[in-house]
PDB file of C-alpha atoms in Angstrom:
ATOM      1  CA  UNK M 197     -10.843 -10.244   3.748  1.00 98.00           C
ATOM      2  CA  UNK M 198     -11.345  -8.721   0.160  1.00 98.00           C
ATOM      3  CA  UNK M 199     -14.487  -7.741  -0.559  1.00 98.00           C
ATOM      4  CA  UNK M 200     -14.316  -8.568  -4.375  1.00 98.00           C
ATOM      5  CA  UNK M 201     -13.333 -11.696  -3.681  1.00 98.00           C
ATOM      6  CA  UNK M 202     -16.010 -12.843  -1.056  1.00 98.00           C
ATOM      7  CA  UNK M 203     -19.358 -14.093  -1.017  1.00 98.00           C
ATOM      8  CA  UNK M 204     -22.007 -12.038   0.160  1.00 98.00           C
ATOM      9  CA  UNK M 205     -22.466 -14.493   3.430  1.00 98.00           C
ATOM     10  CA  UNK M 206     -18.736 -13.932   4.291  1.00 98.00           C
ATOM     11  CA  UNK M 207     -19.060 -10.735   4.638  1.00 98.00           C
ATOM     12  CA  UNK M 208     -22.254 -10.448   6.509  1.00 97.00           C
ATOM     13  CA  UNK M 209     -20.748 -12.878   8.546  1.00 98.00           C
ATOM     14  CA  UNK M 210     -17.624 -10.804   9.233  1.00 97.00           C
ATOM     15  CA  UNK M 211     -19.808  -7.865  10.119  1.00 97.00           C
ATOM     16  CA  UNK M 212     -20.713  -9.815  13.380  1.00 97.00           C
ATOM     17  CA  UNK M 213     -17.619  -8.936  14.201  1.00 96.00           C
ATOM     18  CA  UNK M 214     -16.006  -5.510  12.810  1.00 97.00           C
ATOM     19  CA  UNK M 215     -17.710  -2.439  11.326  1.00 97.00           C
ATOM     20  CA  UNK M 216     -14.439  -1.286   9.701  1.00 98.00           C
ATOM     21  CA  UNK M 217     -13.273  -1.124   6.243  1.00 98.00           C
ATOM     22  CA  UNK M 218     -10.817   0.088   4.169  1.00 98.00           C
ATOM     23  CA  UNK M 219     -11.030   1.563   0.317  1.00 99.00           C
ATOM     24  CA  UNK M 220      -8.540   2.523  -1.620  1.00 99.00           C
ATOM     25  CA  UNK M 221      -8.473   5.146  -3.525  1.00 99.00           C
ATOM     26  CA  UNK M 222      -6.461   6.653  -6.323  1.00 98.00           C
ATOM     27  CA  UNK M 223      -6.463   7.886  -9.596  1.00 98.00           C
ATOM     28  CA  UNK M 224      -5.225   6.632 -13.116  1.00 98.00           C
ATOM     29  CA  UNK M 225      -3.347   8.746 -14.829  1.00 98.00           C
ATOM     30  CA  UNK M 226       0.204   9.473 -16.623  1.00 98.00           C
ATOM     31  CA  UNK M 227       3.457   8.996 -14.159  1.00 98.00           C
ATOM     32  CA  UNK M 228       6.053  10.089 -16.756  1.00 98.00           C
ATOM     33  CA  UNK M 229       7.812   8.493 -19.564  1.00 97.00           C
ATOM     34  CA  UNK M 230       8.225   5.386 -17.174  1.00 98.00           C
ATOM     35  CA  UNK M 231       5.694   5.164 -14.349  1.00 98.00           C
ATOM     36  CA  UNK M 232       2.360   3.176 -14.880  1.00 98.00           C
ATOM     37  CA  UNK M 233      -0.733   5.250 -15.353  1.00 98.00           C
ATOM     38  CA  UNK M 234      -2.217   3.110 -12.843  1.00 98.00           C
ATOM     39  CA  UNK M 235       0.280   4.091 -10.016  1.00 98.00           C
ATOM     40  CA  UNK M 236      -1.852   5.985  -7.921  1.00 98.00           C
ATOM     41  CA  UNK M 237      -4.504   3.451  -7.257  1.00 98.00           C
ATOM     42  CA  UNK M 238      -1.728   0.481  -7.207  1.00 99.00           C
ATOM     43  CA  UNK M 239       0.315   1.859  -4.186  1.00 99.00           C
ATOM     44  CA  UNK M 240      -2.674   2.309  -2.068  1.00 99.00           C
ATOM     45  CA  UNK M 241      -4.376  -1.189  -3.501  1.00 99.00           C
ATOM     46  CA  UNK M 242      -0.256  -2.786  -2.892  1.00 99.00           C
ATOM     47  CA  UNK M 243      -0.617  -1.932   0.858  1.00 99.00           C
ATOM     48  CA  UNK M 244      -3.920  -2.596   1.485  1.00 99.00           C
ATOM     49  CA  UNK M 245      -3.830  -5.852   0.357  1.00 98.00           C
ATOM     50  CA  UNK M 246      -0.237  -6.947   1.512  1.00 98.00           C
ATOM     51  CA  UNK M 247      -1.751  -5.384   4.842  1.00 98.00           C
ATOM     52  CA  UNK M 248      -4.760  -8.058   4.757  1.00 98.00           C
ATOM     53  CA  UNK M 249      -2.223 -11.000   4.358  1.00 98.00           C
ATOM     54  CA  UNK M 250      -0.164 -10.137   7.368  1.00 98.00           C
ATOM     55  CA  UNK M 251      -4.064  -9.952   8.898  1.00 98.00           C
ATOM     56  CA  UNK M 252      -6.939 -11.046   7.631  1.00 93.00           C
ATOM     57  CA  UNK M 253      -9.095  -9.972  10.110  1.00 96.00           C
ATOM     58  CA  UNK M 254      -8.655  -6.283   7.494  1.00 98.00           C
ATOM     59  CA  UNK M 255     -11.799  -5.790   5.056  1.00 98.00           C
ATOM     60  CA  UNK M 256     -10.448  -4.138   2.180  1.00 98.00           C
ATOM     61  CA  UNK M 257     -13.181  -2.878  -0.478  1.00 98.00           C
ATOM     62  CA  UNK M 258     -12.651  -2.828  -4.473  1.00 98.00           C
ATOM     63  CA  UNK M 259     -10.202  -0.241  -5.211  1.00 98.00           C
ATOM     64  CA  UNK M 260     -11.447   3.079  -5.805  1.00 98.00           C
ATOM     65  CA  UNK M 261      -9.445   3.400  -8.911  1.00 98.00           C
ATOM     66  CA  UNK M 262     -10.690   6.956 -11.201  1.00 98.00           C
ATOM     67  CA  UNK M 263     -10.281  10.295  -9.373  1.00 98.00           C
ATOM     68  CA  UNK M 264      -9.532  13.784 -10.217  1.00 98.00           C
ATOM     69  CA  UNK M 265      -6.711  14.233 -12.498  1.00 98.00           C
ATOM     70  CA  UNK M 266      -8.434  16.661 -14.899  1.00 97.00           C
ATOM     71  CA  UNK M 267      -4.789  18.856 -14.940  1.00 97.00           C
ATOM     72  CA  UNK M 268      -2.684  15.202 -16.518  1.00 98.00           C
ATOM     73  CA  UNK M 269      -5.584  15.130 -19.555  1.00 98.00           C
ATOM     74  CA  UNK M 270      -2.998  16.358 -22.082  1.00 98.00           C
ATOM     75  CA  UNK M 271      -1.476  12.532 -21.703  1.00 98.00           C
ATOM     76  CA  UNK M 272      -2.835   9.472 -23.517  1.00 98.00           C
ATOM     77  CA  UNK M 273      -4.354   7.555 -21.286  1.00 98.00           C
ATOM     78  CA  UNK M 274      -5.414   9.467 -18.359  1.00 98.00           C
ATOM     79  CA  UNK M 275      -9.269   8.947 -17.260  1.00 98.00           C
ATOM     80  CA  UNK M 276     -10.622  11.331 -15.203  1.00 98.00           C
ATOM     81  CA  UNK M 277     -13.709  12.310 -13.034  1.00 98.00           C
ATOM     82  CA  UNK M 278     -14.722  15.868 -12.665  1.00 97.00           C
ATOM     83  CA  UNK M 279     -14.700  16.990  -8.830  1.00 97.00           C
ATOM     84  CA  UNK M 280     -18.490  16.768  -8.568  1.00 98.00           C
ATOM     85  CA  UNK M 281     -18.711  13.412 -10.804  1.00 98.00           C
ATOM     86  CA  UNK M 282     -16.005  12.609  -8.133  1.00 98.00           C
ATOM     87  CA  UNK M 283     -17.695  13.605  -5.194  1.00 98.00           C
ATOM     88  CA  UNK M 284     -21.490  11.909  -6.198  1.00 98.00           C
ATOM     89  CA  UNK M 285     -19.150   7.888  -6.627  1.00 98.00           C
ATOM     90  CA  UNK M 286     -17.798   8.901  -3.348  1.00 98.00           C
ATOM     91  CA  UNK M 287     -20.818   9.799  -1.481  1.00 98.00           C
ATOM     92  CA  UNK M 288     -22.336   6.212  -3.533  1.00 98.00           C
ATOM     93  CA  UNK M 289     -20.060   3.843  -1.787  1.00 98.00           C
ATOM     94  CA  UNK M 290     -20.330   5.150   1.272  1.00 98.00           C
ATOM     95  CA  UNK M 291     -23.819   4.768   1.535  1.00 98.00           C
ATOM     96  CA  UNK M 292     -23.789   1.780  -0.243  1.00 98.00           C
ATOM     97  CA  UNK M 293     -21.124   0.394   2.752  1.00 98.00           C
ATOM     98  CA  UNK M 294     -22.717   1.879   5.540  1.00 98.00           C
ATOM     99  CA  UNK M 295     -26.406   0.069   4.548  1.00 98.00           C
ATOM    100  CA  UNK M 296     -24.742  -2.820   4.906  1.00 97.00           C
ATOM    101  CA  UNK M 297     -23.317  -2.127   8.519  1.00 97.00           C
ATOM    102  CA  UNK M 298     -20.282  -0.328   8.307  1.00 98.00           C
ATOM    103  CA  UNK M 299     -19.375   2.656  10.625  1.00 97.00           C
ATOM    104  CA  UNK M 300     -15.575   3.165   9.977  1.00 98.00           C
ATOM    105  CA  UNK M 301     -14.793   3.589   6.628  1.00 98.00           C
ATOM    106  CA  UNK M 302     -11.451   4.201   5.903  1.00 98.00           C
ATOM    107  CA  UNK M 303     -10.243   5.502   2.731  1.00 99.00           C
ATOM    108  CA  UNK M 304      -6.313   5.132   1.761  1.00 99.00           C
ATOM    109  CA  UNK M 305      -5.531   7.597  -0.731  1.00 99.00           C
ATOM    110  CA  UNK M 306      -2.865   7.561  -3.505  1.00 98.00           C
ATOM    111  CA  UNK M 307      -3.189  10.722  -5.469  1.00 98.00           C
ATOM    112  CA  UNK M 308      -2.689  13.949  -3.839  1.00 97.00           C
ATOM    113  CA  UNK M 309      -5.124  15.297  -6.349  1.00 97.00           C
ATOM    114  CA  UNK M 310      -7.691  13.589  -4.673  1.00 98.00           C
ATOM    115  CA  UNK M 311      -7.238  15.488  -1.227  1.00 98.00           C
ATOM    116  CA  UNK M 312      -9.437  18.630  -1.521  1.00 98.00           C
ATOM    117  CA  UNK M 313     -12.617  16.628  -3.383  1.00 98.00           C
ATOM    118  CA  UNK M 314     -12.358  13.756  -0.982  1.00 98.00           C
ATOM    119  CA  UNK M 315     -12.609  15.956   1.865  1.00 98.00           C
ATOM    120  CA  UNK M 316     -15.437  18.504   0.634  1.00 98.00           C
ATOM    121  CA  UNK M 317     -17.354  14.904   0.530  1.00 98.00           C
ATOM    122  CA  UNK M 318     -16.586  13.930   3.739  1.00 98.00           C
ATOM    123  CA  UNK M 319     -18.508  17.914   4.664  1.00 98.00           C
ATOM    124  CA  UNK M 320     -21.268  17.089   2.119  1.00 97.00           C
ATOM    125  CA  UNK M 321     -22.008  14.036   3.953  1.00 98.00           C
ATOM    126  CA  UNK M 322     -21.813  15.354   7.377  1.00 97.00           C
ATOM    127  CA  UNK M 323     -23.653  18.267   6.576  1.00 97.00           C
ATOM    128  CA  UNK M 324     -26.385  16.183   5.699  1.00 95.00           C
ATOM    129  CA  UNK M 325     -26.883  14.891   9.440  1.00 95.00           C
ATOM    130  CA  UNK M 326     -26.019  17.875  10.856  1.00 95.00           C
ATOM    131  CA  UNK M 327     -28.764  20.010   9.110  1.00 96.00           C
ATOM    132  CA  UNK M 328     -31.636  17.276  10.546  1.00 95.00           C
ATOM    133  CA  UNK M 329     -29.955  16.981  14.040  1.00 91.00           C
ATOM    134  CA  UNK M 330     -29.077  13.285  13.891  1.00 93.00           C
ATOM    135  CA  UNK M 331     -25.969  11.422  14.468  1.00 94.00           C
ATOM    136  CA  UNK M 332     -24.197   9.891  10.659  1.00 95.00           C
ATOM    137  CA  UNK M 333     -24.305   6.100  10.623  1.00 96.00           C
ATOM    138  CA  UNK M 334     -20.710   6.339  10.122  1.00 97.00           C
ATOM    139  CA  UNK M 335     -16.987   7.872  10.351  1.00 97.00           C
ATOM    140  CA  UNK M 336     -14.934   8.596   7.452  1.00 98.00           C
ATOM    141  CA  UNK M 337     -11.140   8.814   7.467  1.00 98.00           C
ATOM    142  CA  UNK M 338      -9.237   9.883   5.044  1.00 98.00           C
ATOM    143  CA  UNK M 339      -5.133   8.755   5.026  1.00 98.00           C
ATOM    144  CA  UNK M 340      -2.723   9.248   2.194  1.00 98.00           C
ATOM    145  CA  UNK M 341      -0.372   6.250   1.964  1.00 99.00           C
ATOM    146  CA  UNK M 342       2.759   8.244   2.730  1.00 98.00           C
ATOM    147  CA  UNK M 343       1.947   9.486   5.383  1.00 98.00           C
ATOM    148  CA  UNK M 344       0.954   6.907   7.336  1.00 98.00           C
ATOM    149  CA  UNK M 345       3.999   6.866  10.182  1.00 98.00           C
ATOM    150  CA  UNK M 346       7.277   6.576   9.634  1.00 98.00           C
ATOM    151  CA  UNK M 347       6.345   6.005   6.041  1.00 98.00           C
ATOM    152  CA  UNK M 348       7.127  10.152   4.143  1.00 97.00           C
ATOM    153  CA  UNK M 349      10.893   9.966   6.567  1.00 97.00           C
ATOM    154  CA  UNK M 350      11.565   6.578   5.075  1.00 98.00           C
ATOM    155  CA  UNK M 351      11.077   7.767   1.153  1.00 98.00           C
ATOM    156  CA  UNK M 352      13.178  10.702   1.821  1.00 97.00           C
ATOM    157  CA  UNK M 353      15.624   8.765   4.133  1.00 98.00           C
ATOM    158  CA  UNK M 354      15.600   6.822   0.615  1.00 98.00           C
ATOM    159  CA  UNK M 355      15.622   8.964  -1.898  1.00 98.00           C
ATOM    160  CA  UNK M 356      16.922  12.314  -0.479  1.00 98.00           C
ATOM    161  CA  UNK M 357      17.313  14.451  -4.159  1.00 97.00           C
ATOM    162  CA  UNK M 358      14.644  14.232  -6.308  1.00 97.00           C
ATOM    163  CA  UNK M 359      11.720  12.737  -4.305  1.00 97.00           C
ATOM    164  CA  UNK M 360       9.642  15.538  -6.003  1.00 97.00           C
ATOM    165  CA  UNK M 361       5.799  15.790  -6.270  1.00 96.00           C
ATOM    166  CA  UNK M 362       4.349  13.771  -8.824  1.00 98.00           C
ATOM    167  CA  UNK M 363       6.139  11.050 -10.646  1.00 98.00           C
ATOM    168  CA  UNK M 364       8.482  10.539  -7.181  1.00 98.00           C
ATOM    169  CA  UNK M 365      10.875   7.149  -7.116  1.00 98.00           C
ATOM    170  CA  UNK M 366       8.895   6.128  -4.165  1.00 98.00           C
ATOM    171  CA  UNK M 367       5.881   5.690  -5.677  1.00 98.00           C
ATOM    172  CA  UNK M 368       7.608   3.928  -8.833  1.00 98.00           C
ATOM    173  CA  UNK M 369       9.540   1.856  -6.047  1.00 98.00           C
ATOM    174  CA  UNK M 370       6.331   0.468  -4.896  1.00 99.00           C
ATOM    175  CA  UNK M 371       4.711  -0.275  -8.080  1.00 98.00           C
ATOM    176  CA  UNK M 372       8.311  -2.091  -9.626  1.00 98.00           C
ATOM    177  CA  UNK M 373       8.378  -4.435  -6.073  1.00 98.00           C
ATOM    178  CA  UNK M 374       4.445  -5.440  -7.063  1.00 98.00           C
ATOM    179  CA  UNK M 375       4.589  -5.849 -11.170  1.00 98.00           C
ATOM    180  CA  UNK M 376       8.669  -6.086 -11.565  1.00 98.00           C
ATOM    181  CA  UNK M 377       7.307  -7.669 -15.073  1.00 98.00           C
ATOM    182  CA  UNK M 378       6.445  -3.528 -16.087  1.00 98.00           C
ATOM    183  CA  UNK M 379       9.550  -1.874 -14.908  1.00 98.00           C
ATOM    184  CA  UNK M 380       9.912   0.788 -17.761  1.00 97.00           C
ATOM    185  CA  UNK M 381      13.028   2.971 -18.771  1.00 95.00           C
ATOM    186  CA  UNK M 382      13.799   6.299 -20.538  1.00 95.00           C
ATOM    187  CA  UNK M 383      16.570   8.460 -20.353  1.00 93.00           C
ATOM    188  CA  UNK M 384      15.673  11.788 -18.105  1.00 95.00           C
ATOM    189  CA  UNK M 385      16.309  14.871 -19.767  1.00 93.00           C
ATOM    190  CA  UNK M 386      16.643  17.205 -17.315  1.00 96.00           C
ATOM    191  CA  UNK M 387      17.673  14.252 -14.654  1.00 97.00           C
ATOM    192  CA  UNK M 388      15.218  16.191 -12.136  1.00 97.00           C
ATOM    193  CA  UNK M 389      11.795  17.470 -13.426  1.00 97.00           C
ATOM    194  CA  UNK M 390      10.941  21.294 -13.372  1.00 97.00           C
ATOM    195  CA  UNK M 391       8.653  22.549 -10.608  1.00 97.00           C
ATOM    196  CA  UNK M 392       5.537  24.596 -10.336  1.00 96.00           C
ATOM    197  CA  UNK M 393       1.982  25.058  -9.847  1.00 95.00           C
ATOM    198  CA  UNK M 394      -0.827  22.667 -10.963  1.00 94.00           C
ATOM    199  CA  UNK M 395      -3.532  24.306 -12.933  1.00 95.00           C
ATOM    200  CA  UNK M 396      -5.057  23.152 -16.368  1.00 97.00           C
ATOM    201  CA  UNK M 397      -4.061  20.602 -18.702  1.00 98.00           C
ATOM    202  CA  UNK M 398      -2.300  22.408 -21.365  1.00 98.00           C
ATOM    203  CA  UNK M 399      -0.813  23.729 -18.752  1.00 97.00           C
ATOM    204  CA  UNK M 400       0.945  20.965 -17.172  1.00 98.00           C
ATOM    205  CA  UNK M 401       1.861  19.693 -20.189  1.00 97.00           C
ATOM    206  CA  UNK M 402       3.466  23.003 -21.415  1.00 97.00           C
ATOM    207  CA  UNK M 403       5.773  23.641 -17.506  1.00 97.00           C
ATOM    208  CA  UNK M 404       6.153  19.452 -16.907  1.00 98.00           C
ATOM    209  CA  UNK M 405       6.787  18.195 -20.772  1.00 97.00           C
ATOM    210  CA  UNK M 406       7.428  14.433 -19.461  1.00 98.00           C
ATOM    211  CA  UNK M 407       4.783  14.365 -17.252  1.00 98.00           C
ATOM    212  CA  UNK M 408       7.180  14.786 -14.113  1.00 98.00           C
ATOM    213  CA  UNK M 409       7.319  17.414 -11.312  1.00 98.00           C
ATOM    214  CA  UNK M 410      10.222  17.611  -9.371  1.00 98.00           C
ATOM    215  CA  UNK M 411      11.054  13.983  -9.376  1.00 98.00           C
ATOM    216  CA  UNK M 412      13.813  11.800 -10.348  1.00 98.00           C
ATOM    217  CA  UNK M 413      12.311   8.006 -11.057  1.00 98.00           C
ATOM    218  CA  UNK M 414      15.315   6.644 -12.181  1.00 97.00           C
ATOM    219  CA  UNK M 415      16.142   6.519  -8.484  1.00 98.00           C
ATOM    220  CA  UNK M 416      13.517   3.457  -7.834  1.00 98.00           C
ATOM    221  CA  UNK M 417      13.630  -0.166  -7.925  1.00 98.00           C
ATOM    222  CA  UNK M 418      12.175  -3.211  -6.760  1.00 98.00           C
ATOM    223  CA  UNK M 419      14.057  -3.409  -3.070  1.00 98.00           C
ATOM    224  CA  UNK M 420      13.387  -0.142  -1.942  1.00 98.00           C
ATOM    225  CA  UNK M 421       9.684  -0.759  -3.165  1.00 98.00           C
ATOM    226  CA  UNK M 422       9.216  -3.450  -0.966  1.00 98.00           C
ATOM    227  CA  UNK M 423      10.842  -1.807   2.181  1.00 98.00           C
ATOM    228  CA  UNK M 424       8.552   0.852   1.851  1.00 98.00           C
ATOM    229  CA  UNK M 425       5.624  -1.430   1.703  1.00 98.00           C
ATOM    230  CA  UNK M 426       7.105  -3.717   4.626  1.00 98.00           C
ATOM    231  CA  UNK M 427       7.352  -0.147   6.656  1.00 98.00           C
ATOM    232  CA  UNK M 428       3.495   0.777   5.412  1.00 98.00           C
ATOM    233  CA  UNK M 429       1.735  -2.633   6.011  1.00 98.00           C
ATOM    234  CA  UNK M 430       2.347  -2.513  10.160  1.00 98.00           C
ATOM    235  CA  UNK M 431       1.650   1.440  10.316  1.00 98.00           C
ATOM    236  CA  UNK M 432      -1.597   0.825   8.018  1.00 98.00           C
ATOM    237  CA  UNK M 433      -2.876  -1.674  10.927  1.00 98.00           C
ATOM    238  CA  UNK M 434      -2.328   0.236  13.567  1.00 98.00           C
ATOM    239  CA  UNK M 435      -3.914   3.312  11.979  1.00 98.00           C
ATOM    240  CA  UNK M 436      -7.096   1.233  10.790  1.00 98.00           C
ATOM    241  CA  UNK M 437      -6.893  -0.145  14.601  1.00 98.00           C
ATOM    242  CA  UNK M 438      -6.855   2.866  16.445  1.00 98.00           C
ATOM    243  CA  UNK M 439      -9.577   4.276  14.111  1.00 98.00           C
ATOM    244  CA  UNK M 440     -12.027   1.354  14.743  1.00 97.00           C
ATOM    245  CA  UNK M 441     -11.121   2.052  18.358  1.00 95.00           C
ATOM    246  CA  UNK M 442     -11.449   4.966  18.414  1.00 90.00           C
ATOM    247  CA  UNK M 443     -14.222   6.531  21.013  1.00 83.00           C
ATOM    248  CA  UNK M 444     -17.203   9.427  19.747  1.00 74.00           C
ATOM    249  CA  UNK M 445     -18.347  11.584  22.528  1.00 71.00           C
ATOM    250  CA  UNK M 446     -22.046  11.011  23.164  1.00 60.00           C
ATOM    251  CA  UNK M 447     -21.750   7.551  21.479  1.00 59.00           C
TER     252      UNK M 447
END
């Protein structure tokens, strides 16, 4: 079941029978001279949703699709949330979810920018509880796409040279099997992207001139898109499974 494409008594219906939901969560923002700028939340949004036709007993929430990317501003554009504009949205839905009934709310990242600010909100909210002794209405779970199982050995079984960090050919892969309509090209100059740290955005755009780190993109297409989605729907299932499944002490 998608949320954003339910009625309210659907879902209050569903919530008879599962607490669980999942969000994705990304980031828009430049991929290089040839990836879409809205990669980040696509490949999580891909999954989820290929994930609720092979079952649609998965609630999957409107995709989460602005995050931190402050450090890719010096490309046209990028949007991005600073971390504490980042964390308040965050901390919104997850009330706003958890009045409604859910407990397990399960967010599928896809920008490893996100990582740090996600998870300070996941303390924030915690804390919260813990400081008045009472147990949170919920859990929170955070679970970048690729690395969901077998999903990180299968990109670099894939593409074992020039994976790289930001810009990688798996992430192109999956957005080229879901919009083959805006597969881009440019000729790669060097054919793998520099590498270094992530700081500012002058910054990055002075070390990574393309937008790339590490990365080769050329590498992608359509096919091995889709057989890293086919290998990320099943392991997304079983995750979200053993999550809802999963037993608190004292609960």
């Amino acid at each position: 079941m998608l949320i954003a494409y339910s009625a309210w008594p659907e879902i209050d219906a569903r919530l008879k029978t599962t607490k669980t939901v999942v969000v994705p969560i990304g980031s828009n923002e430049q991929h290089g001279p040839t990836g879409l700028l809205g990669t980040d939340w696509m490949c999580p949004e891909i999954i989820a949703h290929a994930a609720e036709k092979a079952d649609d007993s998965l609630i999957v929430a409107p995709t989460f699709n602005i995050g931190m990317a402050q450090h890719h501003l010096a490309f046209a554009g990028t949007i991005s949330l600073r971390p504490s504009t980042f964390m308040a949205a965050i901390t919104d839905w997850v009330s706003s979810l958890s009045r409604h009934g859910f407990e397990r709310i399960y967010f599928l990242n896809g920008h490893g920018g996100n990582v740090a600010t996600i998870e300070a909100t996941f303390s924030e909210l915690y804390a919260e509880w813990s400081f008045v002794e009472e147990e949170p209405p919920y859990v929170l779970k955070l679970r970048n796409w690729w690395d969901l199982p077998g999903v990180n050995g299968l990109c670099n079984a894939i593409f074992p040279t020039g994976h790289g960090m930001h810009a990688t050919p798996s992430e192109i892969a999956v957005t080229q099997a879901a919009y083959p309509d805006r597969i881009k090209t440019a000729e790669y100059s060097p054919r793998i992207a520099p590498s270094g740290p992530i700081r500012d955005a002058l910054d990055y755009r002075a070390r990574f001139p393309d937008g790339r780190i590490g990365s080769d993109p050329a590498q992608a297409s359509p096919e091995k898109g889709q057989r890293i989605i086919d290998a990320a729907v099943p392991a997304l299932l079983k995750d979200v499974a053993a999550f809802a499944d999963e037993t608190l002490p004292g609960r």
